[in-house]
mmCIF file of C-alpha atoms and ligand atoms in Angstrom:
data_model
loop_
_atom_site.group_PDB
_atom_site.id
_atom_site.type_symbol
_atom_site.label_atom_id
_atom_site.label_comp_id
_atom_site.label_asym_id
_atom_site.label_seq_id
_atom_site.Cartn_x
_atom_site.Cartn_y
_atom_site.Cartn_z
ATOM 1 C CA MET T 369 132.833 -86.550 -199.301
ATOM 2 C CA ASN T 370 133.337 -82.830 -198.150
ATOM 3 C CA VAL T 371 133.267 -80.505 -201.457
ATOM 4 C CA SER T 372 132.782 -77.102 -200.966
ATOM 5 C CA LYS T 373 131.156 -74.459 -203.250
ATOM 6 C CA GLN T 374 132.483 -74.533 -206.731
ATOM 7 C CA ARG T 375 130.967 -71.899 -208.469
ATOM 8 C CA ILE T 376 130.487 -68.560 -206.758
ATOM 9 C CA LEU T 377 129.882 -65.206 -207.371
ATOM 10 C CA LEU T 378 131.097 -62.194 -205.240
ATOM 11 C CA LEU T 379 128.697 -59.129 -205.949
ATOM 12 C CA GLY T 380 129.472 -56.025 -204.317
ATOM 13 C CA PRO T 381 129.840 -51.862 -204.785
ATOM 14 C CA PRO T 382 133.661 -50.679 -205.723
ATOM 15 C CA ALA T 383 135.867 -51.144 -202.733
ATOM 16 C CA SER T 384 133.964 -53.665 -200.576
ATOM 17 C CA GLY T 385 136.691 -56.297 -200.194
ATOM 18 C CA LYS T 386 135.502 -58.528 -203.127
ATOM 19 C CA GLY T 387 138.975 -58.785 -204.399
ATOM 20 C CA THR T 388 140.583 -59.203 -201.184
ATOM 21 C CA GLN T 389 137.821 -61.299 -200.132
ATOM 22 C CA ALA T 390 138.295 -63.498 -203.552
ATOM 23 C CA ASP T 391 142.224 -63.730 -203.318
ATOM 24 C CA ARG T 392 141.552 -65.367 -199.788
ATOM 25 C CA LEU T 393 138.715 -67.946 -200.800
ATOM 26 C CA SER T 394 140.610 -69.051 -204.035
ATOM 27 C CA ARG T 395 143.451 -69.847 -201.702
ATOM 28 C CA ALA T 396 141.582 -71.220 -199.216
ATOM 29 C CA PHE T 397 139.710 -73.440 -201.004
ATOM 30 C CA ALA T 398 141.651 -73.732 -204.140
ATOM 31 C CA ILE T 399 138.920 -72.206 -206.272
ATOM 32 C CA PRO T 400 140.065 -70.273 -209.463
ATOM 33 C CA HIS T 401 138.948 -66.645 -208.914
ATOM 34 C CA VAL T 402 138.772 -63.885 -211.927
ATOM 35 C CA SER T 403 138.184 -60.215 -211.620
ATOM 36 C CA THR T 404 136.795 -58.389 -214.608
ATOM 37 C CA GLY T 405 138.265 -55.028 -213.704
ATOM 38 C CA ALA T 406 141.705 -56.915 -213.427
ATOM 39 C CA LEU T 407 141.019 -58.696 -216.620
ATOM 40 C CA LEU T 408 140.689 -55.152 -218.759
ATOM 41 C CA ARG T 409 143.491 -53.462 -216.658
ATOM 42 C CA SER T 410 146.139 -56.315 -217.320
ATOM 43 C CA GLU T 411 144.504 -55.973 -221.050
ATOM 44 C CA CYS T 412 145.075 -51.841 -221.008
ATOM 45 C CA ALA T 413 148.625 -52.493 -219.526
ATOM 46 C CA ARG T 414 149.666 -54.702 -222.471
ATOM 47 C CA GLY T 415 148.658 -51.997 -224.657
ATOM 48 C CA THR T 416 145.407 -54.491 -226.626
ATOM 49 C CA THR T 417 142.871 -52.874 -228.637
ATOM 50 C CA LEU T 418 140.375 -54.392 -226.198
ATOM 51 C CA GLY T 419 142.253 -52.543 -223.536
ATOM 52 C CA LEU T 420 142.569 -49.474 -224.415
ATOM 53 C CA GLU T 421 138.775 -49.293 -225.425
ATOM 54 C CA ALA T 422 137.934 -50.782 -222.276
ATOM 55 C CA ASP T 423 139.883 -48.183 -220.859
ATOM 56 C CA SER T 424 137.858 -45.150 -222.570
ATOM 57 C CA TRP T 425 135.169 -46.259 -220.315
ATOM 58 C CA THR T 426 136.684 -47.524 -217.064
ATOM 59 C CA SER T 427 138.931 -44.088 -216.617
ATOM 60 C CA ARG T 428 135.459 -42.254 -217.023
ATOM 61 C CA GLY T 429 134.313 -44.923 -214.281
ATOM 62 C CA LEU T 430 131.531 -46.168 -216.451
ATOM 63 C CA LEU T 431 131.132 -49.606 -216.987
ATOM 64 C CA VAL T 432 132.384 -51.624 -220.437
ATOM 65 C CA PRO T 433 129.805 -52.239 -222.881
ATOM 66 C CA ASP T 434 128.470 -55.983 -221.971
ATOM 67 C CA ASP T 435 129.772 -57.705 -224.943
ATOM 68 C CA LEU T 436 133.109 -56.649 -224.114
ATOM 69 C CA ALA T 437 132.876 -57.493 -220.397
ATOM 70 C CA VAL T 438 131.253 -61.061 -221.782
ATOM 71 C CA ARG T 439 134.317 -61.110 -224.460
ATOM 72 C CA VAL T 440 136.801 -61.699 -221.552
ATOM 73 C CA ILE T 441 134.629 -63.446 -218.931
ATOM 74 C CA THR T 442 133.640 -66.069 -221.833
ATOM 75 C CA ALA T 443 137.954 -66.384 -223.090
ATOM 76 C CA TRP T 444 138.674 -66.866 -219.218
ATOM 77 C CA MET T 445 136.105 -69.311 -218.452
ATOM 78 C CA THR T 446 136.560 -70.973 -221.573
ATOM 79 C CA GLY T 447 140.591 -71.227 -220.248
ATOM 80 C CA ASN T 448 139.695 -72.434 -216.622
ATOM 81 C CA GLY T 449 136.982 -74.919 -216.617
ATOM 82 C CA PRO T 450 133.758 -75.010 -214.747
ATOM 83 C CA ARG T 451 135.042 -74.187 -211.376
ATOM 84 C CA PHE T 452 135.016 -70.080 -210.972
ATOM 85 C CA LEU T 453 134.819 -67.582 -208.150
ATOM 86 C CA LEU T 454 133.933 -64.157 -210.114
ATOM 87 C CA ASP T 455 134.505 -60.772 -208.569
ATOM 88 C CA GLY T 456 132.976 -57.701 -210.471
ATOM 89 C CA PHE T 457 130.895 -60.077 -213.330
ATOM 90 C CA PRO T 458 128.185 -59.827 -213.488
ATOM 91 C CA ARG T 459 127.437 -56.127 -213.669
ATOM 92 C CA THR T 460 124.330 -55.598 -215.314
ATOM 93 C CA THR T 461 121.505 -57.684 -215.957
ATOM 94 C CA GLY T 462 122.083 -58.342 -219.270
ATOM 95 C CA GLN T 463 125.241 -59.797 -218.403
ATOM 96 C CA ALA T 464 123.249 -61.821 -215.498
ATOM 97 C CA GLU T 465 120.774 -62.964 -218.131
ATOM 98 C CA HIS T 466 124.093 -64.294 -220.260
ATOM 99 C CA LEU T 467 125.702 -66.187 -217.486
ATOM 100 C CA ASP T 468 122.459 -67.871 -216.233
ATOM 101 C CA ARG T 469 122.414 -69.116 -219.974
ATOM 102 C CA ALA T 470 125.328 -70.524 -220.521
ATOM 103 C CA LEU T 471 125.710 -72.311 -217.391
ATOM 104 C CA GLU T 472 122.410 -73.456 -217.632
ATOM 105 C CA ALA T 473 123.377 -74.555 -221.043
ATOM 106 C CA ALA T 474 126.410 -76.110 -219.889
ATOM 107 C CA GLY T 475 124.744 -77.970 -216.593
ATOM 108 C CA THR T 476 126.383 -76.000 -214.337
ATOM 109 C CA PRO T 477 124.612 -73.852 -211.928
ATOM 110 C CA LEU T 478 126.000 -71.050 -209.565
ATOM 111 C CA ASP T 479 126.503 -72.899 -206.109
ATOM 112 C CA LEU T 480 126.667 -69.762 -204.428
ATOM 113 C CA VAL T 481 126.032 -65.620 -204.893
ATOM 114 C CA ILE T 482 127.306 -63.540 -202.015
ATOM 115 C CA PHE T 483 126.619 -59.729 -201.687
ATOM 116 C CA LEU T 484 128.961 -57.365 -200.079
ATOM 117 C CA ASP T 485 126.937 -54.421 -198.781
ATOM 118 C CA LEU T 486 128.491 -51.185 -198.078
ATOM 119 C CA SER T 487 127.532 -47.998 -197.307
ATOM 120 C CA GLU T 488 127.999 -45.200 -199.651
ATOM 121 C CA VAL T 489 129.762 -43.490 -196.998
ATOM 122 C CA GLU T 490 131.957 -45.685 -196.242
ATOM 123 C CA ILE T 491 132.470 -46.828 -200.375
ATOM 124 C CA ALA T 492 133.635 -43.200 -200.872
ATOM 125 C CA ARG T 493 135.968 -43.047 -197.700
ATOM 126 C CA ARG T 494 137.883 -46.365 -199.026
ATOM 127 C CA ILE T 495 137.844 -45.521 -202.663
ATOM 128 C CA MET T 496 140.074 -42.450 -201.843
ATOM 129 C CA ASP T 497 142.276 -43.306 -199.405
ATOM 130 C CA ARG T 498 142.973 -46.562 -201.603
ATOM 131 C CA LEU T 499 146.560 -47.516 -202.977
ATOM 132 C CA THR T 500 147.030 -50.385 -205.601
ATOM 133 C CA CYS T 501 150.344 -52.347 -206.189
ATOM 134 C CA ALA T 502 151.002 -51.986 -209.808
ATOM 135 C CA ARG T 503 152.839 -55.176 -209.941
ATOM 136 C CA CYS T 504 150.599 -57.547 -208.012
ATOM 137 C CA GLY T 505 147.153 -55.713 -207.708
ATOM 138 C CA THR T 506 146.992 -55.712 -203.464
ATOM 139 C CA THR T 507 145.161 -52.677 -202.312
ATOM 140 C CA PHE T 508 146.078 -51.148 -199.105
ATOM 141 C CA GLY T 509 144.246 -48.270 -197.287
ATOM 142 C CA GLY T 510 146.514 -45.955 -197.015
ATOM 143 C CA SER T 511 146.168 -44.229 -193.882
ATOM 144 C CA LEU T 512 145.400 -47.751 -191.773
ATOM 145 C CA HIS T 513 148.830 -48.632 -193.374
ATOM 146 C CA GLY T 514 150.581 -45.647 -193.290
ATOM 147 C CA LEU T 515 151.184 -45.443 -196.803
ATOM 148 C CA LYS T 516 151.244 -43.261 -199.703
ATOM 149 C CA THR T 517 151.619 -42.636 -203.585
ATOM 150 C CA GLY T 518 155.098 -44.130 -204.401
ATOM 151 C CA ASP T 519 155.857 -46.239 -201.451
ATOM 152 C CA THR T 520 156.936 -49.440 -201.895
ATOM 153 C CA CYS T 521 153.983 -52.527 -201.964
ATOM 154 C CA PRO T 522 155.007 -54.853 -198.539
ATOM 155 C CA ALA T 523 153.478 -57.877 -200.556
ATOM 156 C CA CYS T 524 156.042 -57.859 -203.666
ATOM 157 C CA GLY T 525 158.184 -54.488 -203.878
ATOM 158 C CA GLY T 526 156.356 -53.339 -206.284
ATOM 159 C CA ASP T 527 154.835 -49.522 -207.060
ATOM 160 C CA LEU T 528 152.240 -48.224 -205.221
ATOM 161 C CA ILE T 529 149.541 -46.336 -207.515
ATOM 162 C CA ARG T 530 146.873 -44.427 -207.053
ATOM 163 C CA ARG T 531 144.387 -46.892 -209.667
ATOM 164 C CA ASN T 532 143.086 -43.681 -212.563
ATOM 165 C CA ASP T 533 139.384 -44.792 -211.556
ATOM 166 C CA ASP T 534 140.043 -44.269 -207.514
ATOM 167 C CA THR T 535 139.438 -40.293 -207.971
ATOM 168 C CA ALA T 536 136.812 -37.652 -206.943
ATOM 169 C CA GLU T 537 135.257 -37.793 -210.575
ATOM 170 C CA ALA T 538 134.774 -41.268 -211.532
ATOM 171 C CA LEU T 539 133.670 -42.091 -208.285
ATOM 172 C CA ALA T 540 130.843 -40.008 -208.615
ATOM 173 C CA GLU T 541 129.827 -41.777 -211.776
ATOM 174 C CA ARG T 542 131.159 -45.404 -210.715
ATOM 175 C CA LEU T 543 128.211 -44.852 -207.537
ATOM 176 C CA ARG T 544 125.864 -43.982 -210.207
ATOM 177 C CA VAL T 545 126.249 -46.853 -212.296
ATOM 178 C CA TYR T 546 126.904 -49.321 -209.214
ATOM 179 C CA ARG T 547 123.337 -47.962 -208.380
ATOM 180 C CA GLU T 548 121.308 -48.304 -211.535
ATOM 181 C CA SER T 549 123.048 -51.354 -213.114
ATOM 182 C CA THR T 550 124.188 -53.349 -210.641
ATOM 183 C CA ILE T 551 121.702 -53.344 -207.734
ATOM 184 C CA PRO T 552 119.256 -54.657 -210.021
ATOM 185 C CA VAL T 553 122.088 -57.776 -210.264
ATOM 186 C CA VAL T 554 121.700 -58.260 -206.635
ATOM 187 C CA THR T 555 117.785 -58.115 -207.170
ATOM 188 C CA HIS T 556 118.060 -60.560 -209.907
ATOM 189 C CA TYR T 557 119.777 -63.255 -207.853
ATOM 190 C CA ARG T 558 117.886 -62.514 -204.390
ATOM 191 C CA ASP T 559 114.682 -62.998 -206.205
ATOM 192 C CA LYS T 560 115.472 -65.836 -208.709
ATOM 193 C CA ALA T 561 117.858 -67.830 -206.303
ATOM 194 C CA PRO T 562 117.432 -67.022 -202.499
ATOM 195 C CA GLY T 563 117.999 -70.625 -201.650
ATOM 196 C CA ILE T 564 121.884 -69.600 -202.632
ATOM 197 C CA PHE T 565 121.821 -66.070 -202.306
ATOM 198 C CA HIS T 566 123.684 -64.351 -199.132
ATOM 199 C CA SER T 567 123.789 -60.766 -197.789
ATOM 200 C CA ILE T 568 127.038 -59.913 -195.853
ATOM 201 C CA ASP T 569 127.666 -56.635 -194.393
ATOM 202 C CA ALA T 570 131.241 -55.596 -195.813
ATOM 203 C CA GLY T 571 131.969 -52.802 -192.844
ATOM 204 C CA GLU T 572 132.801 -55.511 -190.648
ATOM 205 C CA GLY T 573 136.892 -56.360 -190.361
ATOM 206 C CA SER T 574 138.312 -58.231 -193.492
ATOM 207 C CA ASP T 575 139.125 -61.659 -191.056
ATOM 208 C CA GLU T 576 135.762 -61.338 -189.599
ATOM 209 C CA ILE T 577 134.364 -61.153 -193.295
ATOM 210 C CA PHE T 578 136.535 -64.177 -194.595
ATOM 211 C CA GLU T 579 135.103 -66.352 -191.802
ATOM 212 C CA LYS T 580 131.613 -65.395 -192.857
ATOM 213 C CA LEU T 581 132.805 -66.315 -196.377
ATOM 214 C CA SER T 582 134.547 -69.374 -195.548
ATOM 215 C CA ALA T 583 131.571 -71.013 -193.923
ATOM 216 C CA LEU T 584 129.576 -70.389 -196.693
ATOM 217 C CA VAL T 585 131.982 -71.853 -199.236
ATOM 218 C CA ALA T 586 132.832 -75.093 -197.043
ATOM 219 C CA ALA T 587 130.699 -78.191 -197.869
ATOM 220 C CA ASN T 588 127.169 -78.965 -196.846
ATOM 221 C CA GLN T 589 127.120 -74.878 -195.199
ATOM 222 C CA GLY T 590 124.674 -72.116 -196.628
HETATM 223 P P1 AMP W 1352 137.091 -53.163 -210.469
HETATM 224 O O1 AMP W 1352 138.103 -53.615 -210.675
HETATM 225 O O2 AMP W 1352 136.118 -54.756 -210.059
HETATM 226 O O3 AMP W 1352 136.494 -51.910 -209.428
HETATM 227 O O4 AMP W 1352 136.545 -52.880 -211.891
HETATM 228 C C1 AMP W 1352 137.060 -51.883 -212.533
HETATM 229 C C2 AMP W 1352 136.464 -51.188 -213.988
HETATM 230 O O5 AMP W 1352 136.195 -52.084 -214.583
HETATM 231 C C3 AMP W 1352 134.753 -51.025 -214.025
HETATM 232 O O6 AMP W 1352 134.903 -49.883 -213.193
HETATM 233 C C4 AMP W 1352 134.059 -50.919 -215.057
HETATM 234 O O7 AMP W 1352 134.647 -50.031 -215.915
HETATM 235 C C5 AMP W 1352 134.959 -51.966 -215.507
HETATM 236 N N1 AMP W 1352 134.695 -53.042 -215.533
HETATM 237 C C6 AMP W 1352 134.496 -54.373 -214.125
HETATM 238 N N2 AMP W 1352 134.181 -55.166 -214.251
HETATM 239 C C7 AMP W 1352 133.108 -55.112 -215.544
HETATM 240 C C8 AMP W 1352 132.197 -55.495 -216.246
HETATM 241 N N3 AMP W 1352 131.316 -56.788 -215.192
HETATM 242 N N4 AMP W 1352 130.792 -54.990 -216.654
HETATM 243 C C9 AMP W 1352 131.769 -53.864 -217.401
HETATM 244 N N5 AMP W 1352 132.789 -53.216 -216.694
HETATM 245 C C10 AMP W 1352 133.205 -53.957 -216.079
#
């Protein structure tokens, strides 16, 4: 029987397309998808204590503390079962080790770890051009789509906004955090699980990347 990969990590820098690709893969393969960034933004929009605490870090381009990130992802995984496509978690080796231990204890190992690789110049260009729908969370390149802040989301009709961490000040911090905290996560899985680790050039077109990812996720590949 053909069964696609069940437990997948999508790693990559800000604006590498993790969210967009995770969304497409989730629909194509019916694998539940979660973004810790989106979970935290939703907590913040609802004004929960956890959301407000998270915002004090995210708005400055910093990672939220590990225990907070682990708390939101654990709550999500408890409610969603042993199949998942994680986007934006783990972001530190502490989080990776926590996840590894939890999956080992549950006897549900990872099937695939994909790193979407992008140069810092391209990350900066995309972030400064990025618009996000306040309602559905879809992102758009403003110049590519001829859109600006306050326009209507082509996907759902919501308002297009600039995320409060998509600023020049927060960007420098996010790049530093990415280099110091998240690149070691990439190294962790490249070393620990080379058989399931794949690096993809995130500078290519969205459809080309989706084709490559789909081939990896489909049964008996990679
Ligand atoms: P993202 O939407 O993935 O770009 O995440 C937005 C922000 O949420 C990040 O810049 C962090 O402040 C926070 N965040 C998301 N995921 C994590 C995580 N796994 N660990 C710590 N902070 C996170």
